[in-house]
XYZ file of C-alpha atoms in Angstrom:
304
model
C 0.231 -0.164 0.318
C 1.233 3.502 -0.306
C 1.120 6.280 1.907
C 0.315 10.298 2.168
C 0.384 12.783 4.132
C -2.601 14.012 5.734
C -2.660 17.547 5.703
C 0.453 19.013 7.099
C 0.191 16.967 10.018
C 3.131 14.470 8.760
C 1.107 11.582 9.482
C 0.352 8.921 6.769
C -2.412 7.595 5.570
C -3.473 4.641 2.678
C -4.025 6.111 -0.577
C -6.896 3.601 -0.494
C -9.569 3.613 2.806
C -12.360 1.986 3.278
C -15.826 4.008 3.372
C -19.121 2.106 4.837
C -22.365 3.883 3.660
C -24.849 1.521 4.201
C -22.736 -1.118 4.909
C -24.293 -3.041 8.343
C -26.744 -5.288 6.738
C -24.663 -8.291 6.776
C -22.396 -7.029 9.884
C -20.639 -10.773 10.444
C -19.936 -10.812 6.829
C -18.652 -6.696 6.755
C -16.395 -6.378 9.798
C -14.427 -9.422 8.104
C -14.381 -7.470 4.892
C -12.833 -4.592 7.222
C -11.007 -6.511 9.231
C -9.077 -8.037 5.614
C -9.094 -4.293 4.314
C -6.594 -3.700 7.590
C -4.125 -6.149 7.135
C -4.079 -5.311 3.045
C -2.728 -2.095 4.583
C -6.107 0.415 3.642
C -6.258 2.093 7.137
C -8.504 4.259 7.059
C -11.611 3.863 7.952
C -14.368 6.302 6.981
C -17.707 6.538 8.567
C -20.096 9.025 10.008
C -22.978 9.377 12.543
C -26.108 9.325 9.795
C -24.612 5.751 8.500
C -25.410 4.589 11.774
C -21.781 2.161 11.148
C -19.524 3.252 13.835
C -20.340 0.315 15.867
C -19.303 -1.981 12.975
C -15.901 0.225 12.125
C -16.498 -0.161 16.115
C -15.976 -3.997 16.176
C -13.933 -4.285 13.287
C -10.962 -2.459 14.546
C -10.336 -3.489 17.868
C -7.873 -5.561 18.111
C -6.060 -4.820 15.524
C -3.225 -2.550 14.874
C -3.022 1.508 13.601
C -6.121 2.232 11.918
C -6.679 5.862 11.004
C -10.578 6.196 12.684
C -12.207 9.253 10.291
C -16.517 9.986 11.020
C -18.980 13.449 10.724
C -21.729 15.330 12.850
C -24.587 15.435 10.679
C -25.726 19.168 10.292
C -28.316 18.949 12.448
C -26.003 18.917 15.131
C -23.136 21.550 14.676
C -24.503 23.698 17.611
C -22.051 23.315 20.308
C -23.390 21.241 22.676
C -24.721 19.108 20.072
C -21.462 18.950 18.592
C -20.176 17.689 22.012
C -22.698 15.097 22.164
C -22.306 13.393 18.459
C -18.735 13.091 19.819
C -18.969 11.088 22.541
C -21.632 9.226 21.007
C -19.730 8.128 18.460
C -16.590 7.445 20.367
C -18.576 5.369 22.181
C -20.325 3.375 18.977
C -16.805 3.184 17.628
C -14.540 1.859 21.673
C -11.851 4.293 20.740
C -11.005 7.167 23.602
C -9.841 9.289 20.748
C -11.459 9.615 17.114
C -8.760 10.282 15.007
C -10.353 12.388 12.268
C -13.679 14.392 13.176
C -15.651 15.907 10.218
C -18.527 18.242 9.296
C -20.478 16.208 6.773
C -21.959 18.753 5.154
C -22.189 22.933 5.252
C -24.603 24.053 7.529
C -25.839 27.882 6.607
C -28.297 27.704 9.356
C -25.384 27.717 11.949
C -22.322 30.033 12.457
C -19.638 27.945 11.890
C -17.811 30.077 14.218
C -19.920 28.064 17.314
C -19.456 24.766 15.549
C -15.703 25.605 15.273
C -15.937 26.559 19.002
C -16.673 23.169 20.214
C -14.598 21.284 17.182
C -11.653 22.878 19.191
C -12.528 22.253 22.258
C -13.006 18.802 21.012
C -8.889 18.734 20.064
C -8.563 20.319 23.255
C -9.547 17.288 25.457
C -8.341 14.871 23.859
C -11.721 13.807 22.294
C -10.848 14.387 18.774
C -7.161 14.893 16.958
C -7.298 16.345 14.058
C -10.206 18.780 11.924
C -11.870 17.982 9.219
C -14.915 19.176 7.008
C -16.826 17.296 3.916
C -18.719 18.042 0.782
C -17.233 22.024 1.530
C -16.848 24.525 -2.095
C -13.252 26.654 -1.185
C -15.155 29.825 0.283
C -16.718 27.608 2.620
C -12.753 25.643 3.454
C -12.199 29.340 3.612
C -14.431 30.681 6.323
C -14.110 27.392 8.958
C -10.411 28.347 8.337
C -10.962 31.598 9.390
C -12.970 30.074 12.284
C -10.535 28.548 14.280
C -8.128 29.843 15.892
C -5.594 27.281 16.722
C -6.195 24.504 14.512
C -6.347 23.734 11.125
C -8.814 21.624 8.635
C -6.650 19.027 7.001
C -8.986 16.952 4.830
C -11.750 17.612 2.889
C -14.074 14.620 1.747
C -16.075 15.302 -1.288
C -16.828 13.177 -4.630
C -14.745 12.769 -6.779
C -14.348 9.406 -9.797
C -13.613 9.530 -13.608
C -17.554 10.080 -14.103
C -17.653 12.643 -11.461
C -14.983 15.753 -11.952
C -16.422 18.461 -10.935
C -13.860 19.231 -7.796
C -10.924 19.776 -11.078
C -11.613 23.361 -10.810
C -11.320 24.811 -7.752
C -11.392 22.487 -4.311
C -8.718 20.210 -5.773
C -6.149 22.699 -6.764
C -7.011 24.473 -3.637
C -6.730 21.964 -1.679
C -3.058 20.637 -2.491
C -1.561 24.894 -2.452
C -3.093 24.742 1.329
C -2.216 21.178 2.079
C -5.757 19.707 2.952
C -5.934 16.436 1.644
C -8.573 15.469 -0.460
C -10.857 12.388 0.644
C -12.205 10.788 -2.666
C -16.072 8.828 -1.944
C -17.923 6.814 -4.076
C -14.613 6.805 -6.187
C -16.655 3.980 -8.634
C -19.307 6.062 -9.402
C -21.599 4.768 -6.820
C -20.691 1.328 -9.147
C -21.139 3.001 -12.668
C -17.365 2.134 -13.185
C -18.299 -1.906 -12.279
C -21.543 -1.885 -14.959
C -21.494 -1.960 -18.309
C -22.420 1.213 -20.288
C -22.263 3.043 -23.213
C -20.205 5.860 -21.514
C -16.739 7.793 -22.544
C -15.348 7.054 -19.800
C -16.464 3.392 -19.351
C -14.868 3.142 -22.952
C -11.981 4.740 -21.160
C -11.104 2.731 -18.233
C -12.512 -0.416 -20.434
C -9.244 0.452 -22.423
C -7.283 1.126 -20.105
C -7.869 -1.948 -17.782
C -7.430 -4.386 -21.083
C -3.842 -2.816 -21.616
C -2.821 -4.192 -17.360
C -4.677 -6.737 -17.407
C -6.717 -5.694 -14.404
C -10.710 -4.117 -13.772
C -12.066 -0.900 -14.791
C -13.107 -0.449 -10.731
C -8.851 -0.747 -10.511
C -8.459 1.847 -12.772
C -10.576 4.083 -11.712
C -8.954 4.757 -8.262
C -5.738 3.827 -10.169
C -6.356 7.244 -12.141
C -7.249 8.969 -8.704
C -4.719 8.466 -6.609
C -2.419 8.853 -9.159
C -3.770 13.295 -9.097
C -1.345 13.111 -6.151
C -3.127 14.637 -2.881
C -5.604 12.436 -2.529
C -6.810 9.192 0.172
C -9.895 7.294 -2.252
C -12.701 5.819 0.078
C -14.191 2.941 -1.844
C -17.263 0.822 -0.191
C -15.228 -2.316 1.181
C -18.601 -4.621 0.538
C -16.739 -8.026 0.553
C -13.554 -9.878 1.474
C -12.664 -9.978 -3.149
C -13.811 -6.573 -3.125
C -11.577 -5.369 -0.625
C -9.071 -7.110 -2.274
C -9.106 -5.582 -5.453
C -8.986 -2.499 -4.502
C -6.147 -2.830 -2.263
C -4.506 -3.617 -5.426
C -5.454 -0.831 -7.586
C -2.294 0.627 -5.315
C 0.221 -1.101 -7.457
C -1.167 0.055 -10.170
C 0.635 2.954 -12.302
C -0.463 4.683 -15.151
C 1.238 6.212 -17.971
C 1.210 9.298 -19.587
C -0.727 8.272 -21.800
C -3.140 6.067 -19.719
C -4.051 9.537 -17.498
C -4.893 11.423 -20.073
C -7.120 9.280 -22.206
C -9.390 8.618 -19.243
C -8.906 12.614 -18.498
C -10.703 13.211 -21.809
C -13.855 10.950 -21.114
C -16.328 13.173 -20.091
C -20.082 11.346 -18.514
C -23.007 13.516 -18.394
C -24.737 10.367 -17.080
C -24.173 10.594 -12.998
C -24.727 13.215 -11.579
C -22.882 14.141 -8.621
C -25.107 14.017 -5.371
C -23.350 17.290 -4.396
C -24.535 19.400 -7.092
C -28.401 17.743 -6.584
C -28.239 18.612 -3.127
C -25.870 21.846 -2.821
C -28.387 24.450 -3.005
C -30.908 22.929 -0.979
C -28.303 21.736 2.261
C -27.525 25.119 2.495
C -30.929 26.211 3.693
C -32.461 23.132 4.915
C -28.896 21.087 6.334
C -30.835 20.746 10.224
C -34.019 18.810 8.392
C -32.618 16.514 6.017
C -29.593 15.334 7.518
C -32.026 14.576 10.556
C -34.370 12.959 7.898
C -31.897 11.060 6.366
C -30.484 10.127 10.307
C -33.876 8.481 10.834
C -34.117 6.368 7.315
C -30.470 5.323 8.007
C -31.839 3.820 11.720
C -34.318 2.478 10.712
C -32.376 0.811 7.655
C -30.405 -0.634 9.511
C -32.862 -1.474 12.242
C -35.221 -3.522 9.464
C -31.806 -4.628 8.170
C -32.840 -3.317 4.416
C-alpha cells in the first residue's frame, strides 16, 4: 500500500482506505471485509453519525493495530453542545478514546460556523479528537471554516470525485493541493458506474486502459484517482474479494497516456450527489440531515 501525508500533520495515511456507507445489513461479513482491508494496509476507515455504521467499525478495529478512524458529525448537530454530545456518542460506538479525524458532514448555513468550530477545537483540546476535517465544502466554505478556527487547521475535505464526477477539479482540488488539505474522494467508483457495462466515454476509456494492464475498470478508476496526488480514495468495502481488488489498485502504475485518455473522457449521465443537494442543504441542512439520520436508523433496524 502507498501512503501520503494527511494535510500537513506529518501523519501518513493510505491512498486507498475504506468507506462504510450502506454497510451493516450483513454485519459479520462486513466486519470480516473491513478486517481484511486493514490487513492489506487500508488503514483509514471512514464512517459517519448518519451512516449508523460506527458500531460496525468499532467491532472491526477492535484488537487491530494502527488504524485511522474518520467519522462525521451531522449538520443538524452543529450547535456547540450538540457537537460535543455527538462526538461523545461516536466515541462510545467506535470504542475508542479519541477519534483520529472528525469531519463536518455537509455545510449548514443555518448555524454559524464559528460556533461549530469552537466546539471542534474544544474536542481537540480535551483529547477527544485529533484532527479536524470537512466534507462537501466549496473553496469559499473551506476558507470560512478555517478562518473560524483559532489554533487548529483543517486537514481534509471529503468530496465526491471519480472519473465520472469531476466538478471538484475546477477549484476544490487545486485549492486543497495548494493549502495542503488532503482530498478524500468518496464514491470513487461513481456509485458502481465503473463496475457496470455502459455506453459511456469514461467507461470506454477505463475499459481500454484496463485491457492494457490486465486489470478491472474499477481498479483503473482508483489508480487514476490516486495518480492525482494529495488524495485518498475510500471505496465501500462490501466483501473480502472487493476489498482485495481495491487494495491491489494501489500498485498499478498508469502511464501518462493512460491518465490523459481518462482525463479526456466525460460522462454527463452520472449526476454528482453534491450538485443535486448543495443548494438544498445550505438552506435546510438541519432538516434533511435529521431525516436521513432517521432513515438510516430504520434501515439498519429492519435489515434493509
